[in-house]
Structures are given as structure tokens and as C-alpha cells.
Short mmCIF file of C-alpha atoms in Angstrom, two decimals:
data_model
loop_
_atom_site.label_atom_id
_atom_site.label_comp_id
_atom_site.label_asym_id
_atom_site.label_seq_id
_atom_site.Cartn_x
_atom_site.Cartn_y
_atom_site.Cartn_z
CA UNK O 213 140.68 156.46 16.61
CA UNK O 214 143.08 159.44 17.08
CA UNK O 215 146.33 158.80 19.07
CA UNK O 216 144.97 159.88 22.38
CA UNK O 217 141.95 157.51 22.04
CA UNK O 218 144.42 154.73 21.28
CA UNK O 219 146.54 155.70 24.25
CA UNK O 220 143.39 155.47 26.48
CA UNK O 221 142.28 152.14 24.89
CA UNK O 222 145.61 150.38 25.20
CA UNK O 223 146.64 151.71 28.71
CA UNK O 224 148.20 149.08 30.79
CA UNK O 225 145.96 148.85 33.76
CA UNK O 226 148.54 146.90 35.86
CA UNK O 227 150.92 149.91 35.76
CA UNK O 228 149.72 152.88 37.74
CA UNK O 229 151.05 155.60 39.86
CA UNK O 230 154.73 156.76 40.24
CA UNK O 231 156.37 153.61 41.77
CA UNK O 232 157.31 151.15 39.02
CA UNK O 233 159.91 148.46 39.78
CA UNK O 234 161.00 145.09 38.24
CA UNK O 235 158.42 143.29 40.42
CA UNK O 236 155.68 145.46 38.65
CA UNK O 237 156.89 144.79 34.97
CA UNK O 238 157.95 141.13 35.28
CA UNK O 239 154.41 139.65 35.05
CA UNK O 240 153.70 141.96 31.97
CA UNK O 241 156.98 140.92 30.38
CA UNK O 242 155.97 137.29 30.82
CA UNK O 243 152.65 137.84 29.15
CA UNK O 244 153.86 139.70 26.02
CA UNK O 245 152.75 138.25 22.82
CA UNK O 246 155.10 136.14 20.55
CA UNK O 247 155.78 139.35 18.56
CA UNK O 248 158.16 140.24 21.35
CA UNK O 249 161.45 138.86 22.45
CA UNK O 250 162.31 139.28 26.10
CA UNK O 251 165.84 138.59 27.67
CA UNK O 252 167.97 139.54 30.55
CA UNK O 253 170.68 141.86 29.32
CA UNK O 254 172.67 141.92 32.40
CA UNK O 255 172.63 142.93 36.20
CA UNK O 256 172.53 146.10 38.23
CA UNK O 257 174.97 146.95 41.15
CA UNK O 258 172.64 145.00 43.44
CA UNK O 259 172.41 142.08 40.98
CA UNK O 260 168.98 142.86 39.89
CA UNK O 261 167.83 141.82 36.32
CA UNK O 262 167.98 144.47 33.64
CA UNK O 263 165.49 143.23 30.86
CA UNK O 264 165.26 144.18 27.27
CA UNK O 265 162.35 143.82 24.91
CA UNK O 266 162.65 143.43 21.12
CA UNK O 267 159.89 143.91 18.58
CA UNK O 268 159.70 143.79 14.84
CA UNK O 269 161.91 142.78 11.92
CA UNK O 270 162.31 146.06 10.03
CA UNK O 271 165.36 147.99 8.76
CA UNK O 272 164.74 151.10 10.89
CA UNK O 273 166.29 150.23 14.22
CA UNK O 274 165.10 152.18 17.30
CA UNK O 275 166.83 151.79 20.80
CA UNK O 276 164.80 153.08 23.77
CA UNK O 277 165.46 153.00 27.45
CA UNK O 278 163.53 154.18 30.42
CA UNK O 279 164.18 154.69 34.23
CA UNK O 280 167.82 155.54 33.70
CA UNK O 281 166.74 157.57 36.75
CA UNK O 282 164.98 155.22 38.93
CA UNK O 283 162.32 157.61 40.07
CA UNK O 284 161.33 158.58 36.58
CA UNK O 285 158.57 155.91 35.63
CA UNK O 286 156.08 157.66 33.40
CA UNK O 287 157.77 156.70 30.17
CA UNK O 288 158.04 153.08 31.48
CA UNK O 289 154.29 152.94 31.77
CA UNK O 290 153.78 154.39 28.39
CA UNK O 291 156.19 151.90 26.85
CA UNK O 292 153.81 149.02 28.07
CA UNK O 293 150.88 150.90 26.79
CA UNK O 294 152.63 151.04 23.42
CA UNK O 295 153.52 147.29 23.81
CA UNK O 296 149.77 146.59 24.05
CA UNK O 297 149.08 148.62 20.94
CA UNK O 298 151.91 146.69 19.10
CA UNK O 299 150.19 143.44 20.19
CA UNK O 300 146.90 144.44 18.65
CA UNK O 301 145.40 144.17 15.13
CA UNK O 302 145.08 147.93 14.85
CA UNK O 303 145.73 149.66 11.49
CA UNK O 304 149.53 150.30 11.00
CA UNK O 305 150.72 147.59 13.47
CA UNK O 306 151.56 144.98 10.89
CA UNK O 307 153.40 147.78 8.89
CA UNK O 308 155.37 148.74 11.92
CA UNK O 309 156.37 145.17 12.60
CA UNK O 310 157.81 144.85 9.09
CA UNK O 311 159.33 148.46 9.05
CA UNK O 312 160.91 148.75 12.53
CA UNK O 313 163.10 146.90 14.83
CA UNK O 314 162.39 148.35 18.32
CA UNK O 315 164.81 147.49 21.10
CA UNK O 316 163.69 148.71 24.61
CA UNK O 317 165.34 148.56 28.10
CA UNK O 318 162.17 149.33 30.16
CA UNK O 319 164.05 149.82 33.47
CA UNK O 320 167.80 150.57 33.09
CA UNK O 321 168.18 151.34 36.79
CA UNK O 322 166.23 148.73 38.70
CA UNK O 323 168.14 149.57 42.01
CA UNK O 324 167.12 153.09 41.74
CA UNK O 325 163.62 152.19 40.75
CA UNK O 326 163.15 150.08 43.84
CA UNK O 327 164.60 152.73 46.12
CA UNK O 328 162.65 155.42 44.25
CA UNK O 329 165.95 157.26 43.63
CA UNK O 330 167.33 159.20 40.70
CA UNK O 331 170.79 157.50 41.19
CA UNK O 332 171.81 154.06 41.09
CA UNK O 333 173.00 151.91 44.18
CA UNK O 334 176.38 153.45 44.07
CA UNK O 335 174.82 156.93 44.27
CA UNK O 336 175.80 157.72 40.54
CA UNK O 337 173.76 159.68 38.11
CA UNK O 338 173.77 157.22 35.14
CA UNK O 339 172.97 160.17 32.87
CA UNK O 340 176.38 161.68 33.85
CA UNK O 341 178.21 158.43 33.20
CA UNK O 342 177.81 158.02 29.42
CA UNK O 343 181.55 158.77 28.57
CA UNK O 344 183.40 157.53 31.65
CA UNK O 345 181.37 154.37 31.97
CA UNK O 346 181.94 153.71 35.68
CA UNK O 347 178.78 151.80 36.35
CA UNK O 348 177.50 148.29 35.30
CA UNK O 349 174.30 149.86 34.08
CA UNK O 350 176.11 152.49 31.87
CA UNK O 351 178.40 149.69 30.47
CA UNK O 352 175.35 147.60 29.71
CA UNK O 353 173.63 150.38 27.69
CA UNK O 354 176.80 151.00 25.79
CA UNK O 355 177.22 147.40 24.98
CA UNK O 356 173.61 147.16 23.68
CA UNK O 357 174.00 150.50 21.75
CA UNK O 358 177.18 149.18 19.99
CA UNK O 359 175.77 145.74 19.28
CA UNK O 360 172.38 146.89 18.03
CA UNK O 361 173.69 149.98 16.10
CA UNK O 362 170.47 151.85 16.12
CA UNK O 363 169.36 154.38 13.66
CA UNK O 364 167.70 156.42 16.46
CA UNK O 365 167.83 156.49 20.19
CA UNK O 366 164.87 157.43 22.53
CA UNK O 367 166.21 158.65 25.96
CA UNK O 368 163.08 158.49 28.11
CA UNK O 369 162.77 160.57 31.24
CA UNK O 370 160.49 162.53 33.63
CA UNK O 371 160.94 166.14 34.65
CA UNK O 372 159.86 167.98 37.67
CA UNK O 373 156.74 169.98 38.12
CA UNK O 374 158.74 173.19 38.41
CA UNK O 375 159.02 173.44 34.40
CA UNK O 376 156.50 175.39 32.35
CA UNK O 377 156.55 176.67 28.73
CA UNK O 378 158.24 179.99 28.11
CA UNK O 379 155.82 182.65 27.24
CA UNK O 380 152.73 180.86 28.28
CA UNK O 381 153.11 180.12 31.98
CA UNK O 382 151.67 176.68 31.40
CA UNK O 383 153.04 173.30 32.58
CA UNK O 384 155.56 171.64 30.26
CA UNK O 385 153.51 168.50 30.06
CA UNK O 386 155.91 166.95 27.51
CA UNK O 387 159.36 168.25 26.37
CA UNK O 388 161.72 167.23 23.71
CA UNK O 389 165.28 167.75 22.86
CA UNK O 390 167.65 167.00 19.96
CA UNK O 391 170.79 167.02 21.92
CA UNK O 392 173.95 168.94 20.89
CA UNK O 393 176.96 167.14 19.54
CA UNK O 394 179.53 169.52 20.71
CA UNK O 395 179.87 172.79 22.68
CA UNK O 396 179.04 174.84 19.66
CA UNK O 397 175.49 173.49 19.79
CA UNK O 398 175.29 173.77 16.00
CA UNK O 399 172.87 171.80 13.94
CA UNK O 400 174.13 169.00 11.65
CA UNK O 401 172.43 166.23 9.74
CA UNK O 402 172.31 164.03 12.82
CA UNK O 403 170.43 166.62 14.82
CA UNK O 404 168.14 167.33 11.96
CA UNK O 405 167.10 163.77 11.75
CA UNK O 406 165.93 163.90 15.37
CA UNK O 407 164.32 167.28 14.88
CA UNK O 408 162.06 165.93 12.18
CA UNK O 409 160.69 163.38 14.50
CA UNK O 410 160.21 165.87 17.23
CA UNK O 411 158.31 168.24 15.10
CA UNK O 412 155.93 165.42 13.99
CA UNK O 413 155.40 164.63 17.79
CA UNK O 414 154.83 168.10 18.48
CA UNK O 415 152.21 168.57 15.66
CA UNK O 416 150.22 165.66 17.16
CA UNK O 417 150.31 166.72 20.72
CA UNK O 418 149.51 170.37 19.98
CA UNK O 419 145.90 169.19 19.36
CA UNK O 420 145.68 167.86 22.94
CA UNK O 421 147.94 170.02 25.03
CA UNK O 422 148.47 173.33 23.10
CA UNK O 423 151.35 175.48 24.35
CA UNK O 424 152.23 172.80 26.89
CA UNK O 425 155.06 171.16 24.78
CA UNK O 426 158.55 172.29 25.64
CA UNK O 427 161.96 172.32 24.29
CA UNK O 428 164.62 171.23 26.73
CA UNK O 429 167.93 173.12 27.13
CA UNK O 430 170.69 171.82 24.76
CA UNK O 431 173.78 172.71 26.76
CA UNK O 432 176.47 170.09 25.91
CA UNK O 433 177.97 167.60 28.31
CA UNK O 434 179.72 164.60 26.71
CA UNK O 435 178.93 162.58 29.86
CA UNK O 436 175.29 162.97 29.29
CA UNK O 437 173.94 159.94 27.19
CA UNK O 438 171.96 162.07 24.68
CA UNK O 439 174.96 164.35 23.94
CA UNK O 440 177.32 161.32 23.69
CA UNK O 441 175.15 159.39 21.35
CA UNK O 442 174.71 162.52 19.09
CA UNK O 443 178.44 162.91 19.22
CA UNK O 444 178.63 159.46 17.96
CA UNK O 445 176.35 160.32 15.03
CA UNK O 446 173.13 158.63 16.17
CA UNK O 447 170.06 160.80 16.05
CA UNK O 448 168.84 160.95 19.69
CA UNK O 449 165.61 162.22 21.12
CA UNK O 450 165.19 163.17 24.73
CA UNK O 451 161.59 162.61 26.00
CA UNK O 452 160.69 164.46 29.19
CA UNK O 453 157.31 163.58 30.70
CA UNK O 454 156.14 166.46 32.80
CA UNK O 455 153.18 167.67 34.74
CA UNK O 456 149.48 167.85 33.49
CA UNK O 457 146.84 169.59 35.77
CA UNK O 458 146.10 167.56 38.81
CA UNK O 459 148.03 164.55 37.41
CA UNK O 460 150.65 164.02 40.01
CA UNK O 461 150.39 160.14 39.50
CA UNK O 462 151.26 160.88 35.83
CA UNK O 463 148.63 158.50 34.44
CA UNK O 464 147.36 161.11 32.01
CA UNK O 465 150.82 162.33 30.97
CA UNK O 466 151.80 158.76 29.97
CA UNK O 467 149.00 158.87 27.24
CA UNK O 468 150.86 161.87 25.71
CA UNK O 469 154.09 159.84 25.66
CA UNK O 470 152.19 157.07 23.92
CA UNK O 471 150.91 159.53 21.32
CA UNK O 472 154.54 160.72 20.83
CA UNK O 473 155.66 157.08 20.25
CA UNK O 474 153.01 156.59 17.73
CA UNK O 475 153.69 159.80 15.68
CA UNK O 476 157.25 159.11 15.79
CA UNK O 477 156.73 155.67 14.21
CA UNK O 478 154.43 157.17 11.57
CA UNK O 479 156.92 159.99 10.52
CA UNK O 480 159.82 157.64 10.41
CA UNK O 481 157.96 155.19 8.24
CA UNK O 482 156.82 157.91 5.72
CA UNK O 483 160.22 159.32 4.93
CA UNK O 484 158.92 162.86 4.17
CA UNK O 485 161.31 165.73 4.14
CA UNK O 486 160.16 169.13 5.43
CA UNK O 487 162.17 172.26 4.46
CA UNK O 488 161.56 174.31 7.55
CA UNK O 489 162.21 171.66 10.10
CA UNK O 490 164.66 173.78 12.18
CA UNK O 491 162.47 176.80 12.21
CA UNK O 492 159.59 174.65 13.49
CA UNK O 493 161.67 173.04 16.11
CA UNK O 494 163.03 176.35 17.33
CA UNK O 495 159.55 177.70 17.56
CA UNK O 496 158.74 175.04 20.18
CA UNK O 497 158.63 176.94 23.70
CA UNK O 498 161.74 176.82 25.63
CA UNK O 499 161.52 174.89 29.05
CA UNK O 500 161.25 177.50 31.85
CA UNK O 501 161.67 177.01 35.57
CA UNK O 502 158.49 179.11 36.44
CA UNK O 503 156.23 176.82 38.54
CA UNK O 504 155.82 175.76 42.17
CA UNK O 505 153.25 173.06 43.15
CA UNK O 506 151.64 175.70 45.64
CA UNK O 507 151.85 179.55 45.39
CA UNK O 508 150.14 181.62 48.17
CA UNK O 509 149.74 185.35 47.54
CA UNK O 510 149.14 188.44 49.62
CA UNK O 511 149.67 186.67 52.90
CA UNK O 512 149.96 189.06 55.96
CA UNK O 513 152.58 188.14 58.48
CA UNK O 514 153.97 189.50 61.75
CA UNK O 515 157.81 189.93 61.59
CA UNK O 516 159.64 191.66 64.49
CA UNK O 517 156.42 193.11 65.64
CA UNK O 518 155.65 194.55 62.16
CA UNK O 519 152.99 193.55 59.70
CA UNK O 520 153.89 192.75 56.09
CA UNK O 521 152.34 191.23 52.98
CA UNK O 522 154.33 188.44 51.45
CA UNK O 523 153.98 185.58 48.81
CA UNK O 524 155.37 182.10 49.49
CA UNK O 525 155.60 178.77 47.73
CA UNK O 526 155.48 175.18 48.65
CA UNK O 527 156.70 172.09 46.77
CA UNK O 528 155.92 168.38 47.03
CA UNK O 529 158.64 166.14 48.22
CA UNK O 530 158.12 162.52 47.08
CA UNK O 531 158.64 159.83 49.73
CA UNK O 532 158.46 156.12 49.41
CA UNK O 533 156.61 154.51 52.23
CA UNK O 534 155.60 150.86 52.08
CA UNK O 535 155.62 150.49 48.37
CA UNK O 536 153.70 153.78 47.76
CA UNK O 537 154.88 157.28 46.87
CA UNK O 538 153.53 159.86 49.29
CA UNK O 539 153.53 163.52 48.50
CA UNK O 540 154.52 165.92 51.39
CA UNK O 541 154.19 169.67 50.77
CA UNK O 542 157.15 171.72 52.14
CA UNK O 543 157.56 175.44 52.26
CA UNK O 544 160.53 176.16 49.85
CA UNK O 545 160.51 179.92 49.00
CA UNK O 546 159.37 183.31 50.53
CA UNK O 547 159.04 186.29 48.30
CA UNK O 548 161.01 186.74 45.07
CA UNK O 549 158.09 184.97 43.31
CA UNK O 550 156.89 187.58 40.82
CA UNK O 551 157.82 185.51 37.79
CA UNK O 552 156.40 182.27 39.15
CA UNK O 553 152.97 180.56 38.99
CA UNK O 554 151.48 177.80 40.88
CA UNK O 555 149.83 174.61 39.85
CA UNK O 556 147.71 175.46 42.90
CA UNK O 557 147.26 179.15 43.92
CA UNK O 558 145.55 180.86 46.74
CA UNK O 559 144.99 184.64 47.29
CA UNK O 560 145.00 185.37 51.09
CA UNK O 561 143.73 188.96 50.33
CA UNK O 562 145.69 190.28 53.34
CA UNK O 563 144.64 187.78 55.86
CA UNK O 564 147.08 186.70 58.55
CA UNK O 565 149.26 183.67 58.53
CA UNK O 566 149.39 181.43 61.56
CA UNK O 567 150.86 178.02 62.29
CA UNK O 568 151.99 175.93 65.29
CA UNK O 569 155.48 177.45 64.84
CA UNK O 570 154.78 181.01 64.50
CA UNK O 571 153.25 184.00 62.62
CA UNK O 572 155.19 183.70 59.37
CA UNK O 573 155.94 180.78 57.09
CA UNK O 574 159.34 178.99 57.44
CA UNK O 575 161.41 177.38 54.81
CA UNK O 576 161.63 173.55 55.30
CA UNK O 577 158.37 173.40 57.43
CA UNK O 578 155.57 171.29 56.20
CA UNK O 579 152.77 173.24 54.47
CA UNK O 580 150.26 172.94 57.40
CA UNK O 581 149.00 176.27 58.60
CA UNK O 582 145.92 178.61 58.59
CA UNK O 583 145.08 181.83 56.91
CA UNK O 584 142.93 184.14 58.87
CA UNK O 585 140.64 182.56 61.55
CA UNK O 586 138.77 179.83 59.47
CA UNK O 587 140.90 178.86 56.43
CA UNK O 588 143.14 175.95 57.09
CA UNK O 589 145.68 174.12 55.02
CA UNK O 590 146.85 170.54 55.27
CA UNK O 591 149.62 169.33 53.06
CA UNK O 592 149.30 172.44 51.01
CA UNK O 593 145.69 172.03 50.24
CA UNK O 594 142.81 174.14 51.65
CA UNK O 595 140.23 172.41 53.79
CA UNK O 596 137.60 173.73 56.33
#
């Protein structure tokens, strides 16, 4: 089977959707095979357990953590998919067990995960606390890093639906970064080691999502965990799980993250050197903020008794209600949209806008309106 077929075969059916917390992963942790060692590493601000999972006995040590931002759960799902694979008798698994020691923290920010928030319970972004270490979760990760002394770090995140791949106007479904080690953003041996792995992941993903793999911005900030660890001479890879067509629950994107894990293990176990690594890495499309969830074009409005054609955009807001994430479309931009595309687009062809609040869209209002006399939109989507 290829990597995508394996990702589908080993998908963890008990983890779906965007809302993933300790209560979701604990039964899975308890059921991991004896190839894994699970322990409580420490506590969050609100005294929730922070778990770690260790696999393998090999010399190549990889430290991975997910949900540093509590509302970024796609890579957590992919980790458990990968755990299922590592529990199997598939080809390569026994070699991986003997080649690697994988140390994972599936949910670093359990308070944020439960609240479905980016920040922790003290309203601190843990990815801006790597140097100052003001939070217990940041201190825990630093302690694990120093004790484990990894050869590579995998910094696992989600990115918003606003990102596309520069030059293609396609969603940035998965993005990677070898972070800078200082403000010069020069490339040293540490970055090159990460780049080699990124290129292998990119080569595998290109067969499934061509032109939908992005390269994240490498501006330097010592308080960002990836930058700090690269500064400390540990090759670090930022994974960003983004948008795939109609996959707002990100249960397809998780498969591409699984593919990335698998290809990263393969390239690290092969120890092959490629001369044009940097050129291949820089040829990965830069991430670009070029998307809205909804884009409505050529809409006729009445403003101050005058008719005018406009474009406007709406974006989903994610809201936690009774343990489920609800997506509410809100109008966020009017005009100045020439360089943007929508995951959903509608051409009004000059028909009039109408809503309960007036004859033109209003920023901050829900995307419930009509175009012309018969076409109605509810939560951004057309219905009749």
C-alpha cells in the first residue's frame, strides 16, 4: 500500500472532528500496545494531566508535540493514526522500532484543548513562551526536551483556511518550515537536516495534493519554540495542517499528516544525502494569505440611493457548543478582494443584495442574505 492507503487503513475511528481533548485520547492511550510507554509528564495551569507516549528503542530520537495551541487538533488525530500503524505488523514497522525512539506529547495544552482556544488557561500563547518560560506547559516541554535530548523535533500545528500556495491559488493543505536560528535567516547544517526531511515529505505528498504544499514564513522570533530549538542546534520541523476541499473537520488532511510522518521516518532511516536540498526546499511554494471561506462577486447594492457592484467575503468562526464545534459564517471584508479566492465562490451577475438589516452587506453580520428575488444564503451557503 502507498502512504495514503496506509493512512486510510490505520485511521483512528474514535477521533474525528475538530474537538479533541484529554477525555477523547485517554481511552486510546490506555489501549496502546505494549510497544508504547505512556506516562503523565506533568500538569497544566488547571491541573489537567499532560501525557507522553514513547515508542521504539533506536538511536535516532524524535520529540513531537501537538496541540500547543489547544484548538489545533488535526496533528493529534494523525499521531494516533500513526500509533495504530506502529502497532501493526506492516512492512518497516519492526525496523522503525529498532531505528527510532519517538517521544510524543499528544496534547501539550489540555486547558486550551478543552476550551477550544489557542492560548492556555492564563491566556498565554505557548508558542510565544519558548524563551521566557512563564507557563507550566512551556516549562514541561523544555524539561522533556533537555532530558530526552532529541536529534529532531516535530512541532505540530494547524493553520487557518486563509492560506494558499503562492502562484497557484490553491489551498495550502500541508505546510512545512525549517525555522531560522537567528535574524539573518541563514541556512546552516541544523536547518539543512530539517530541510532534507521536509523535501522527502513534500515529494511524497506531491502525488496526492500537487501544488497544495506550502513553505511557512521563516521570520525569526526566539520566543517561538521552533526558532528557539533551531537556535539550540536541534533540527526542528514545523508541520501545519491546513485546508483541503470541503474538509472543514480535517479528517482528510490528517491523512496527509500521517503520510508526512511515514515519509519522514523513511528518509531518516535511509541516511541519503541529496546535493540540491536547499534548492528543492526553496522551490516549495511560499504560504500566501489569499483565501476566504466564501467569496461573493458582482453583487449589486444600493448605497446612499446609488447602485454599485461589489465583491464581499465571509469567513467561518469556530464556536464550541456542548462539546461540538459549530461553524458560523460571518461577513469580514467588502471590496479590495481582487487578489483573493474563495473556498466557495458565487457570481451574483449583477443581482441585488438583500438582508434583514439592509441592502448592502455589513462587516460582522452573519452570512444570511439573499441575492436577487430567489437565491438565498444561510450560513454562507446557497439554498432554495
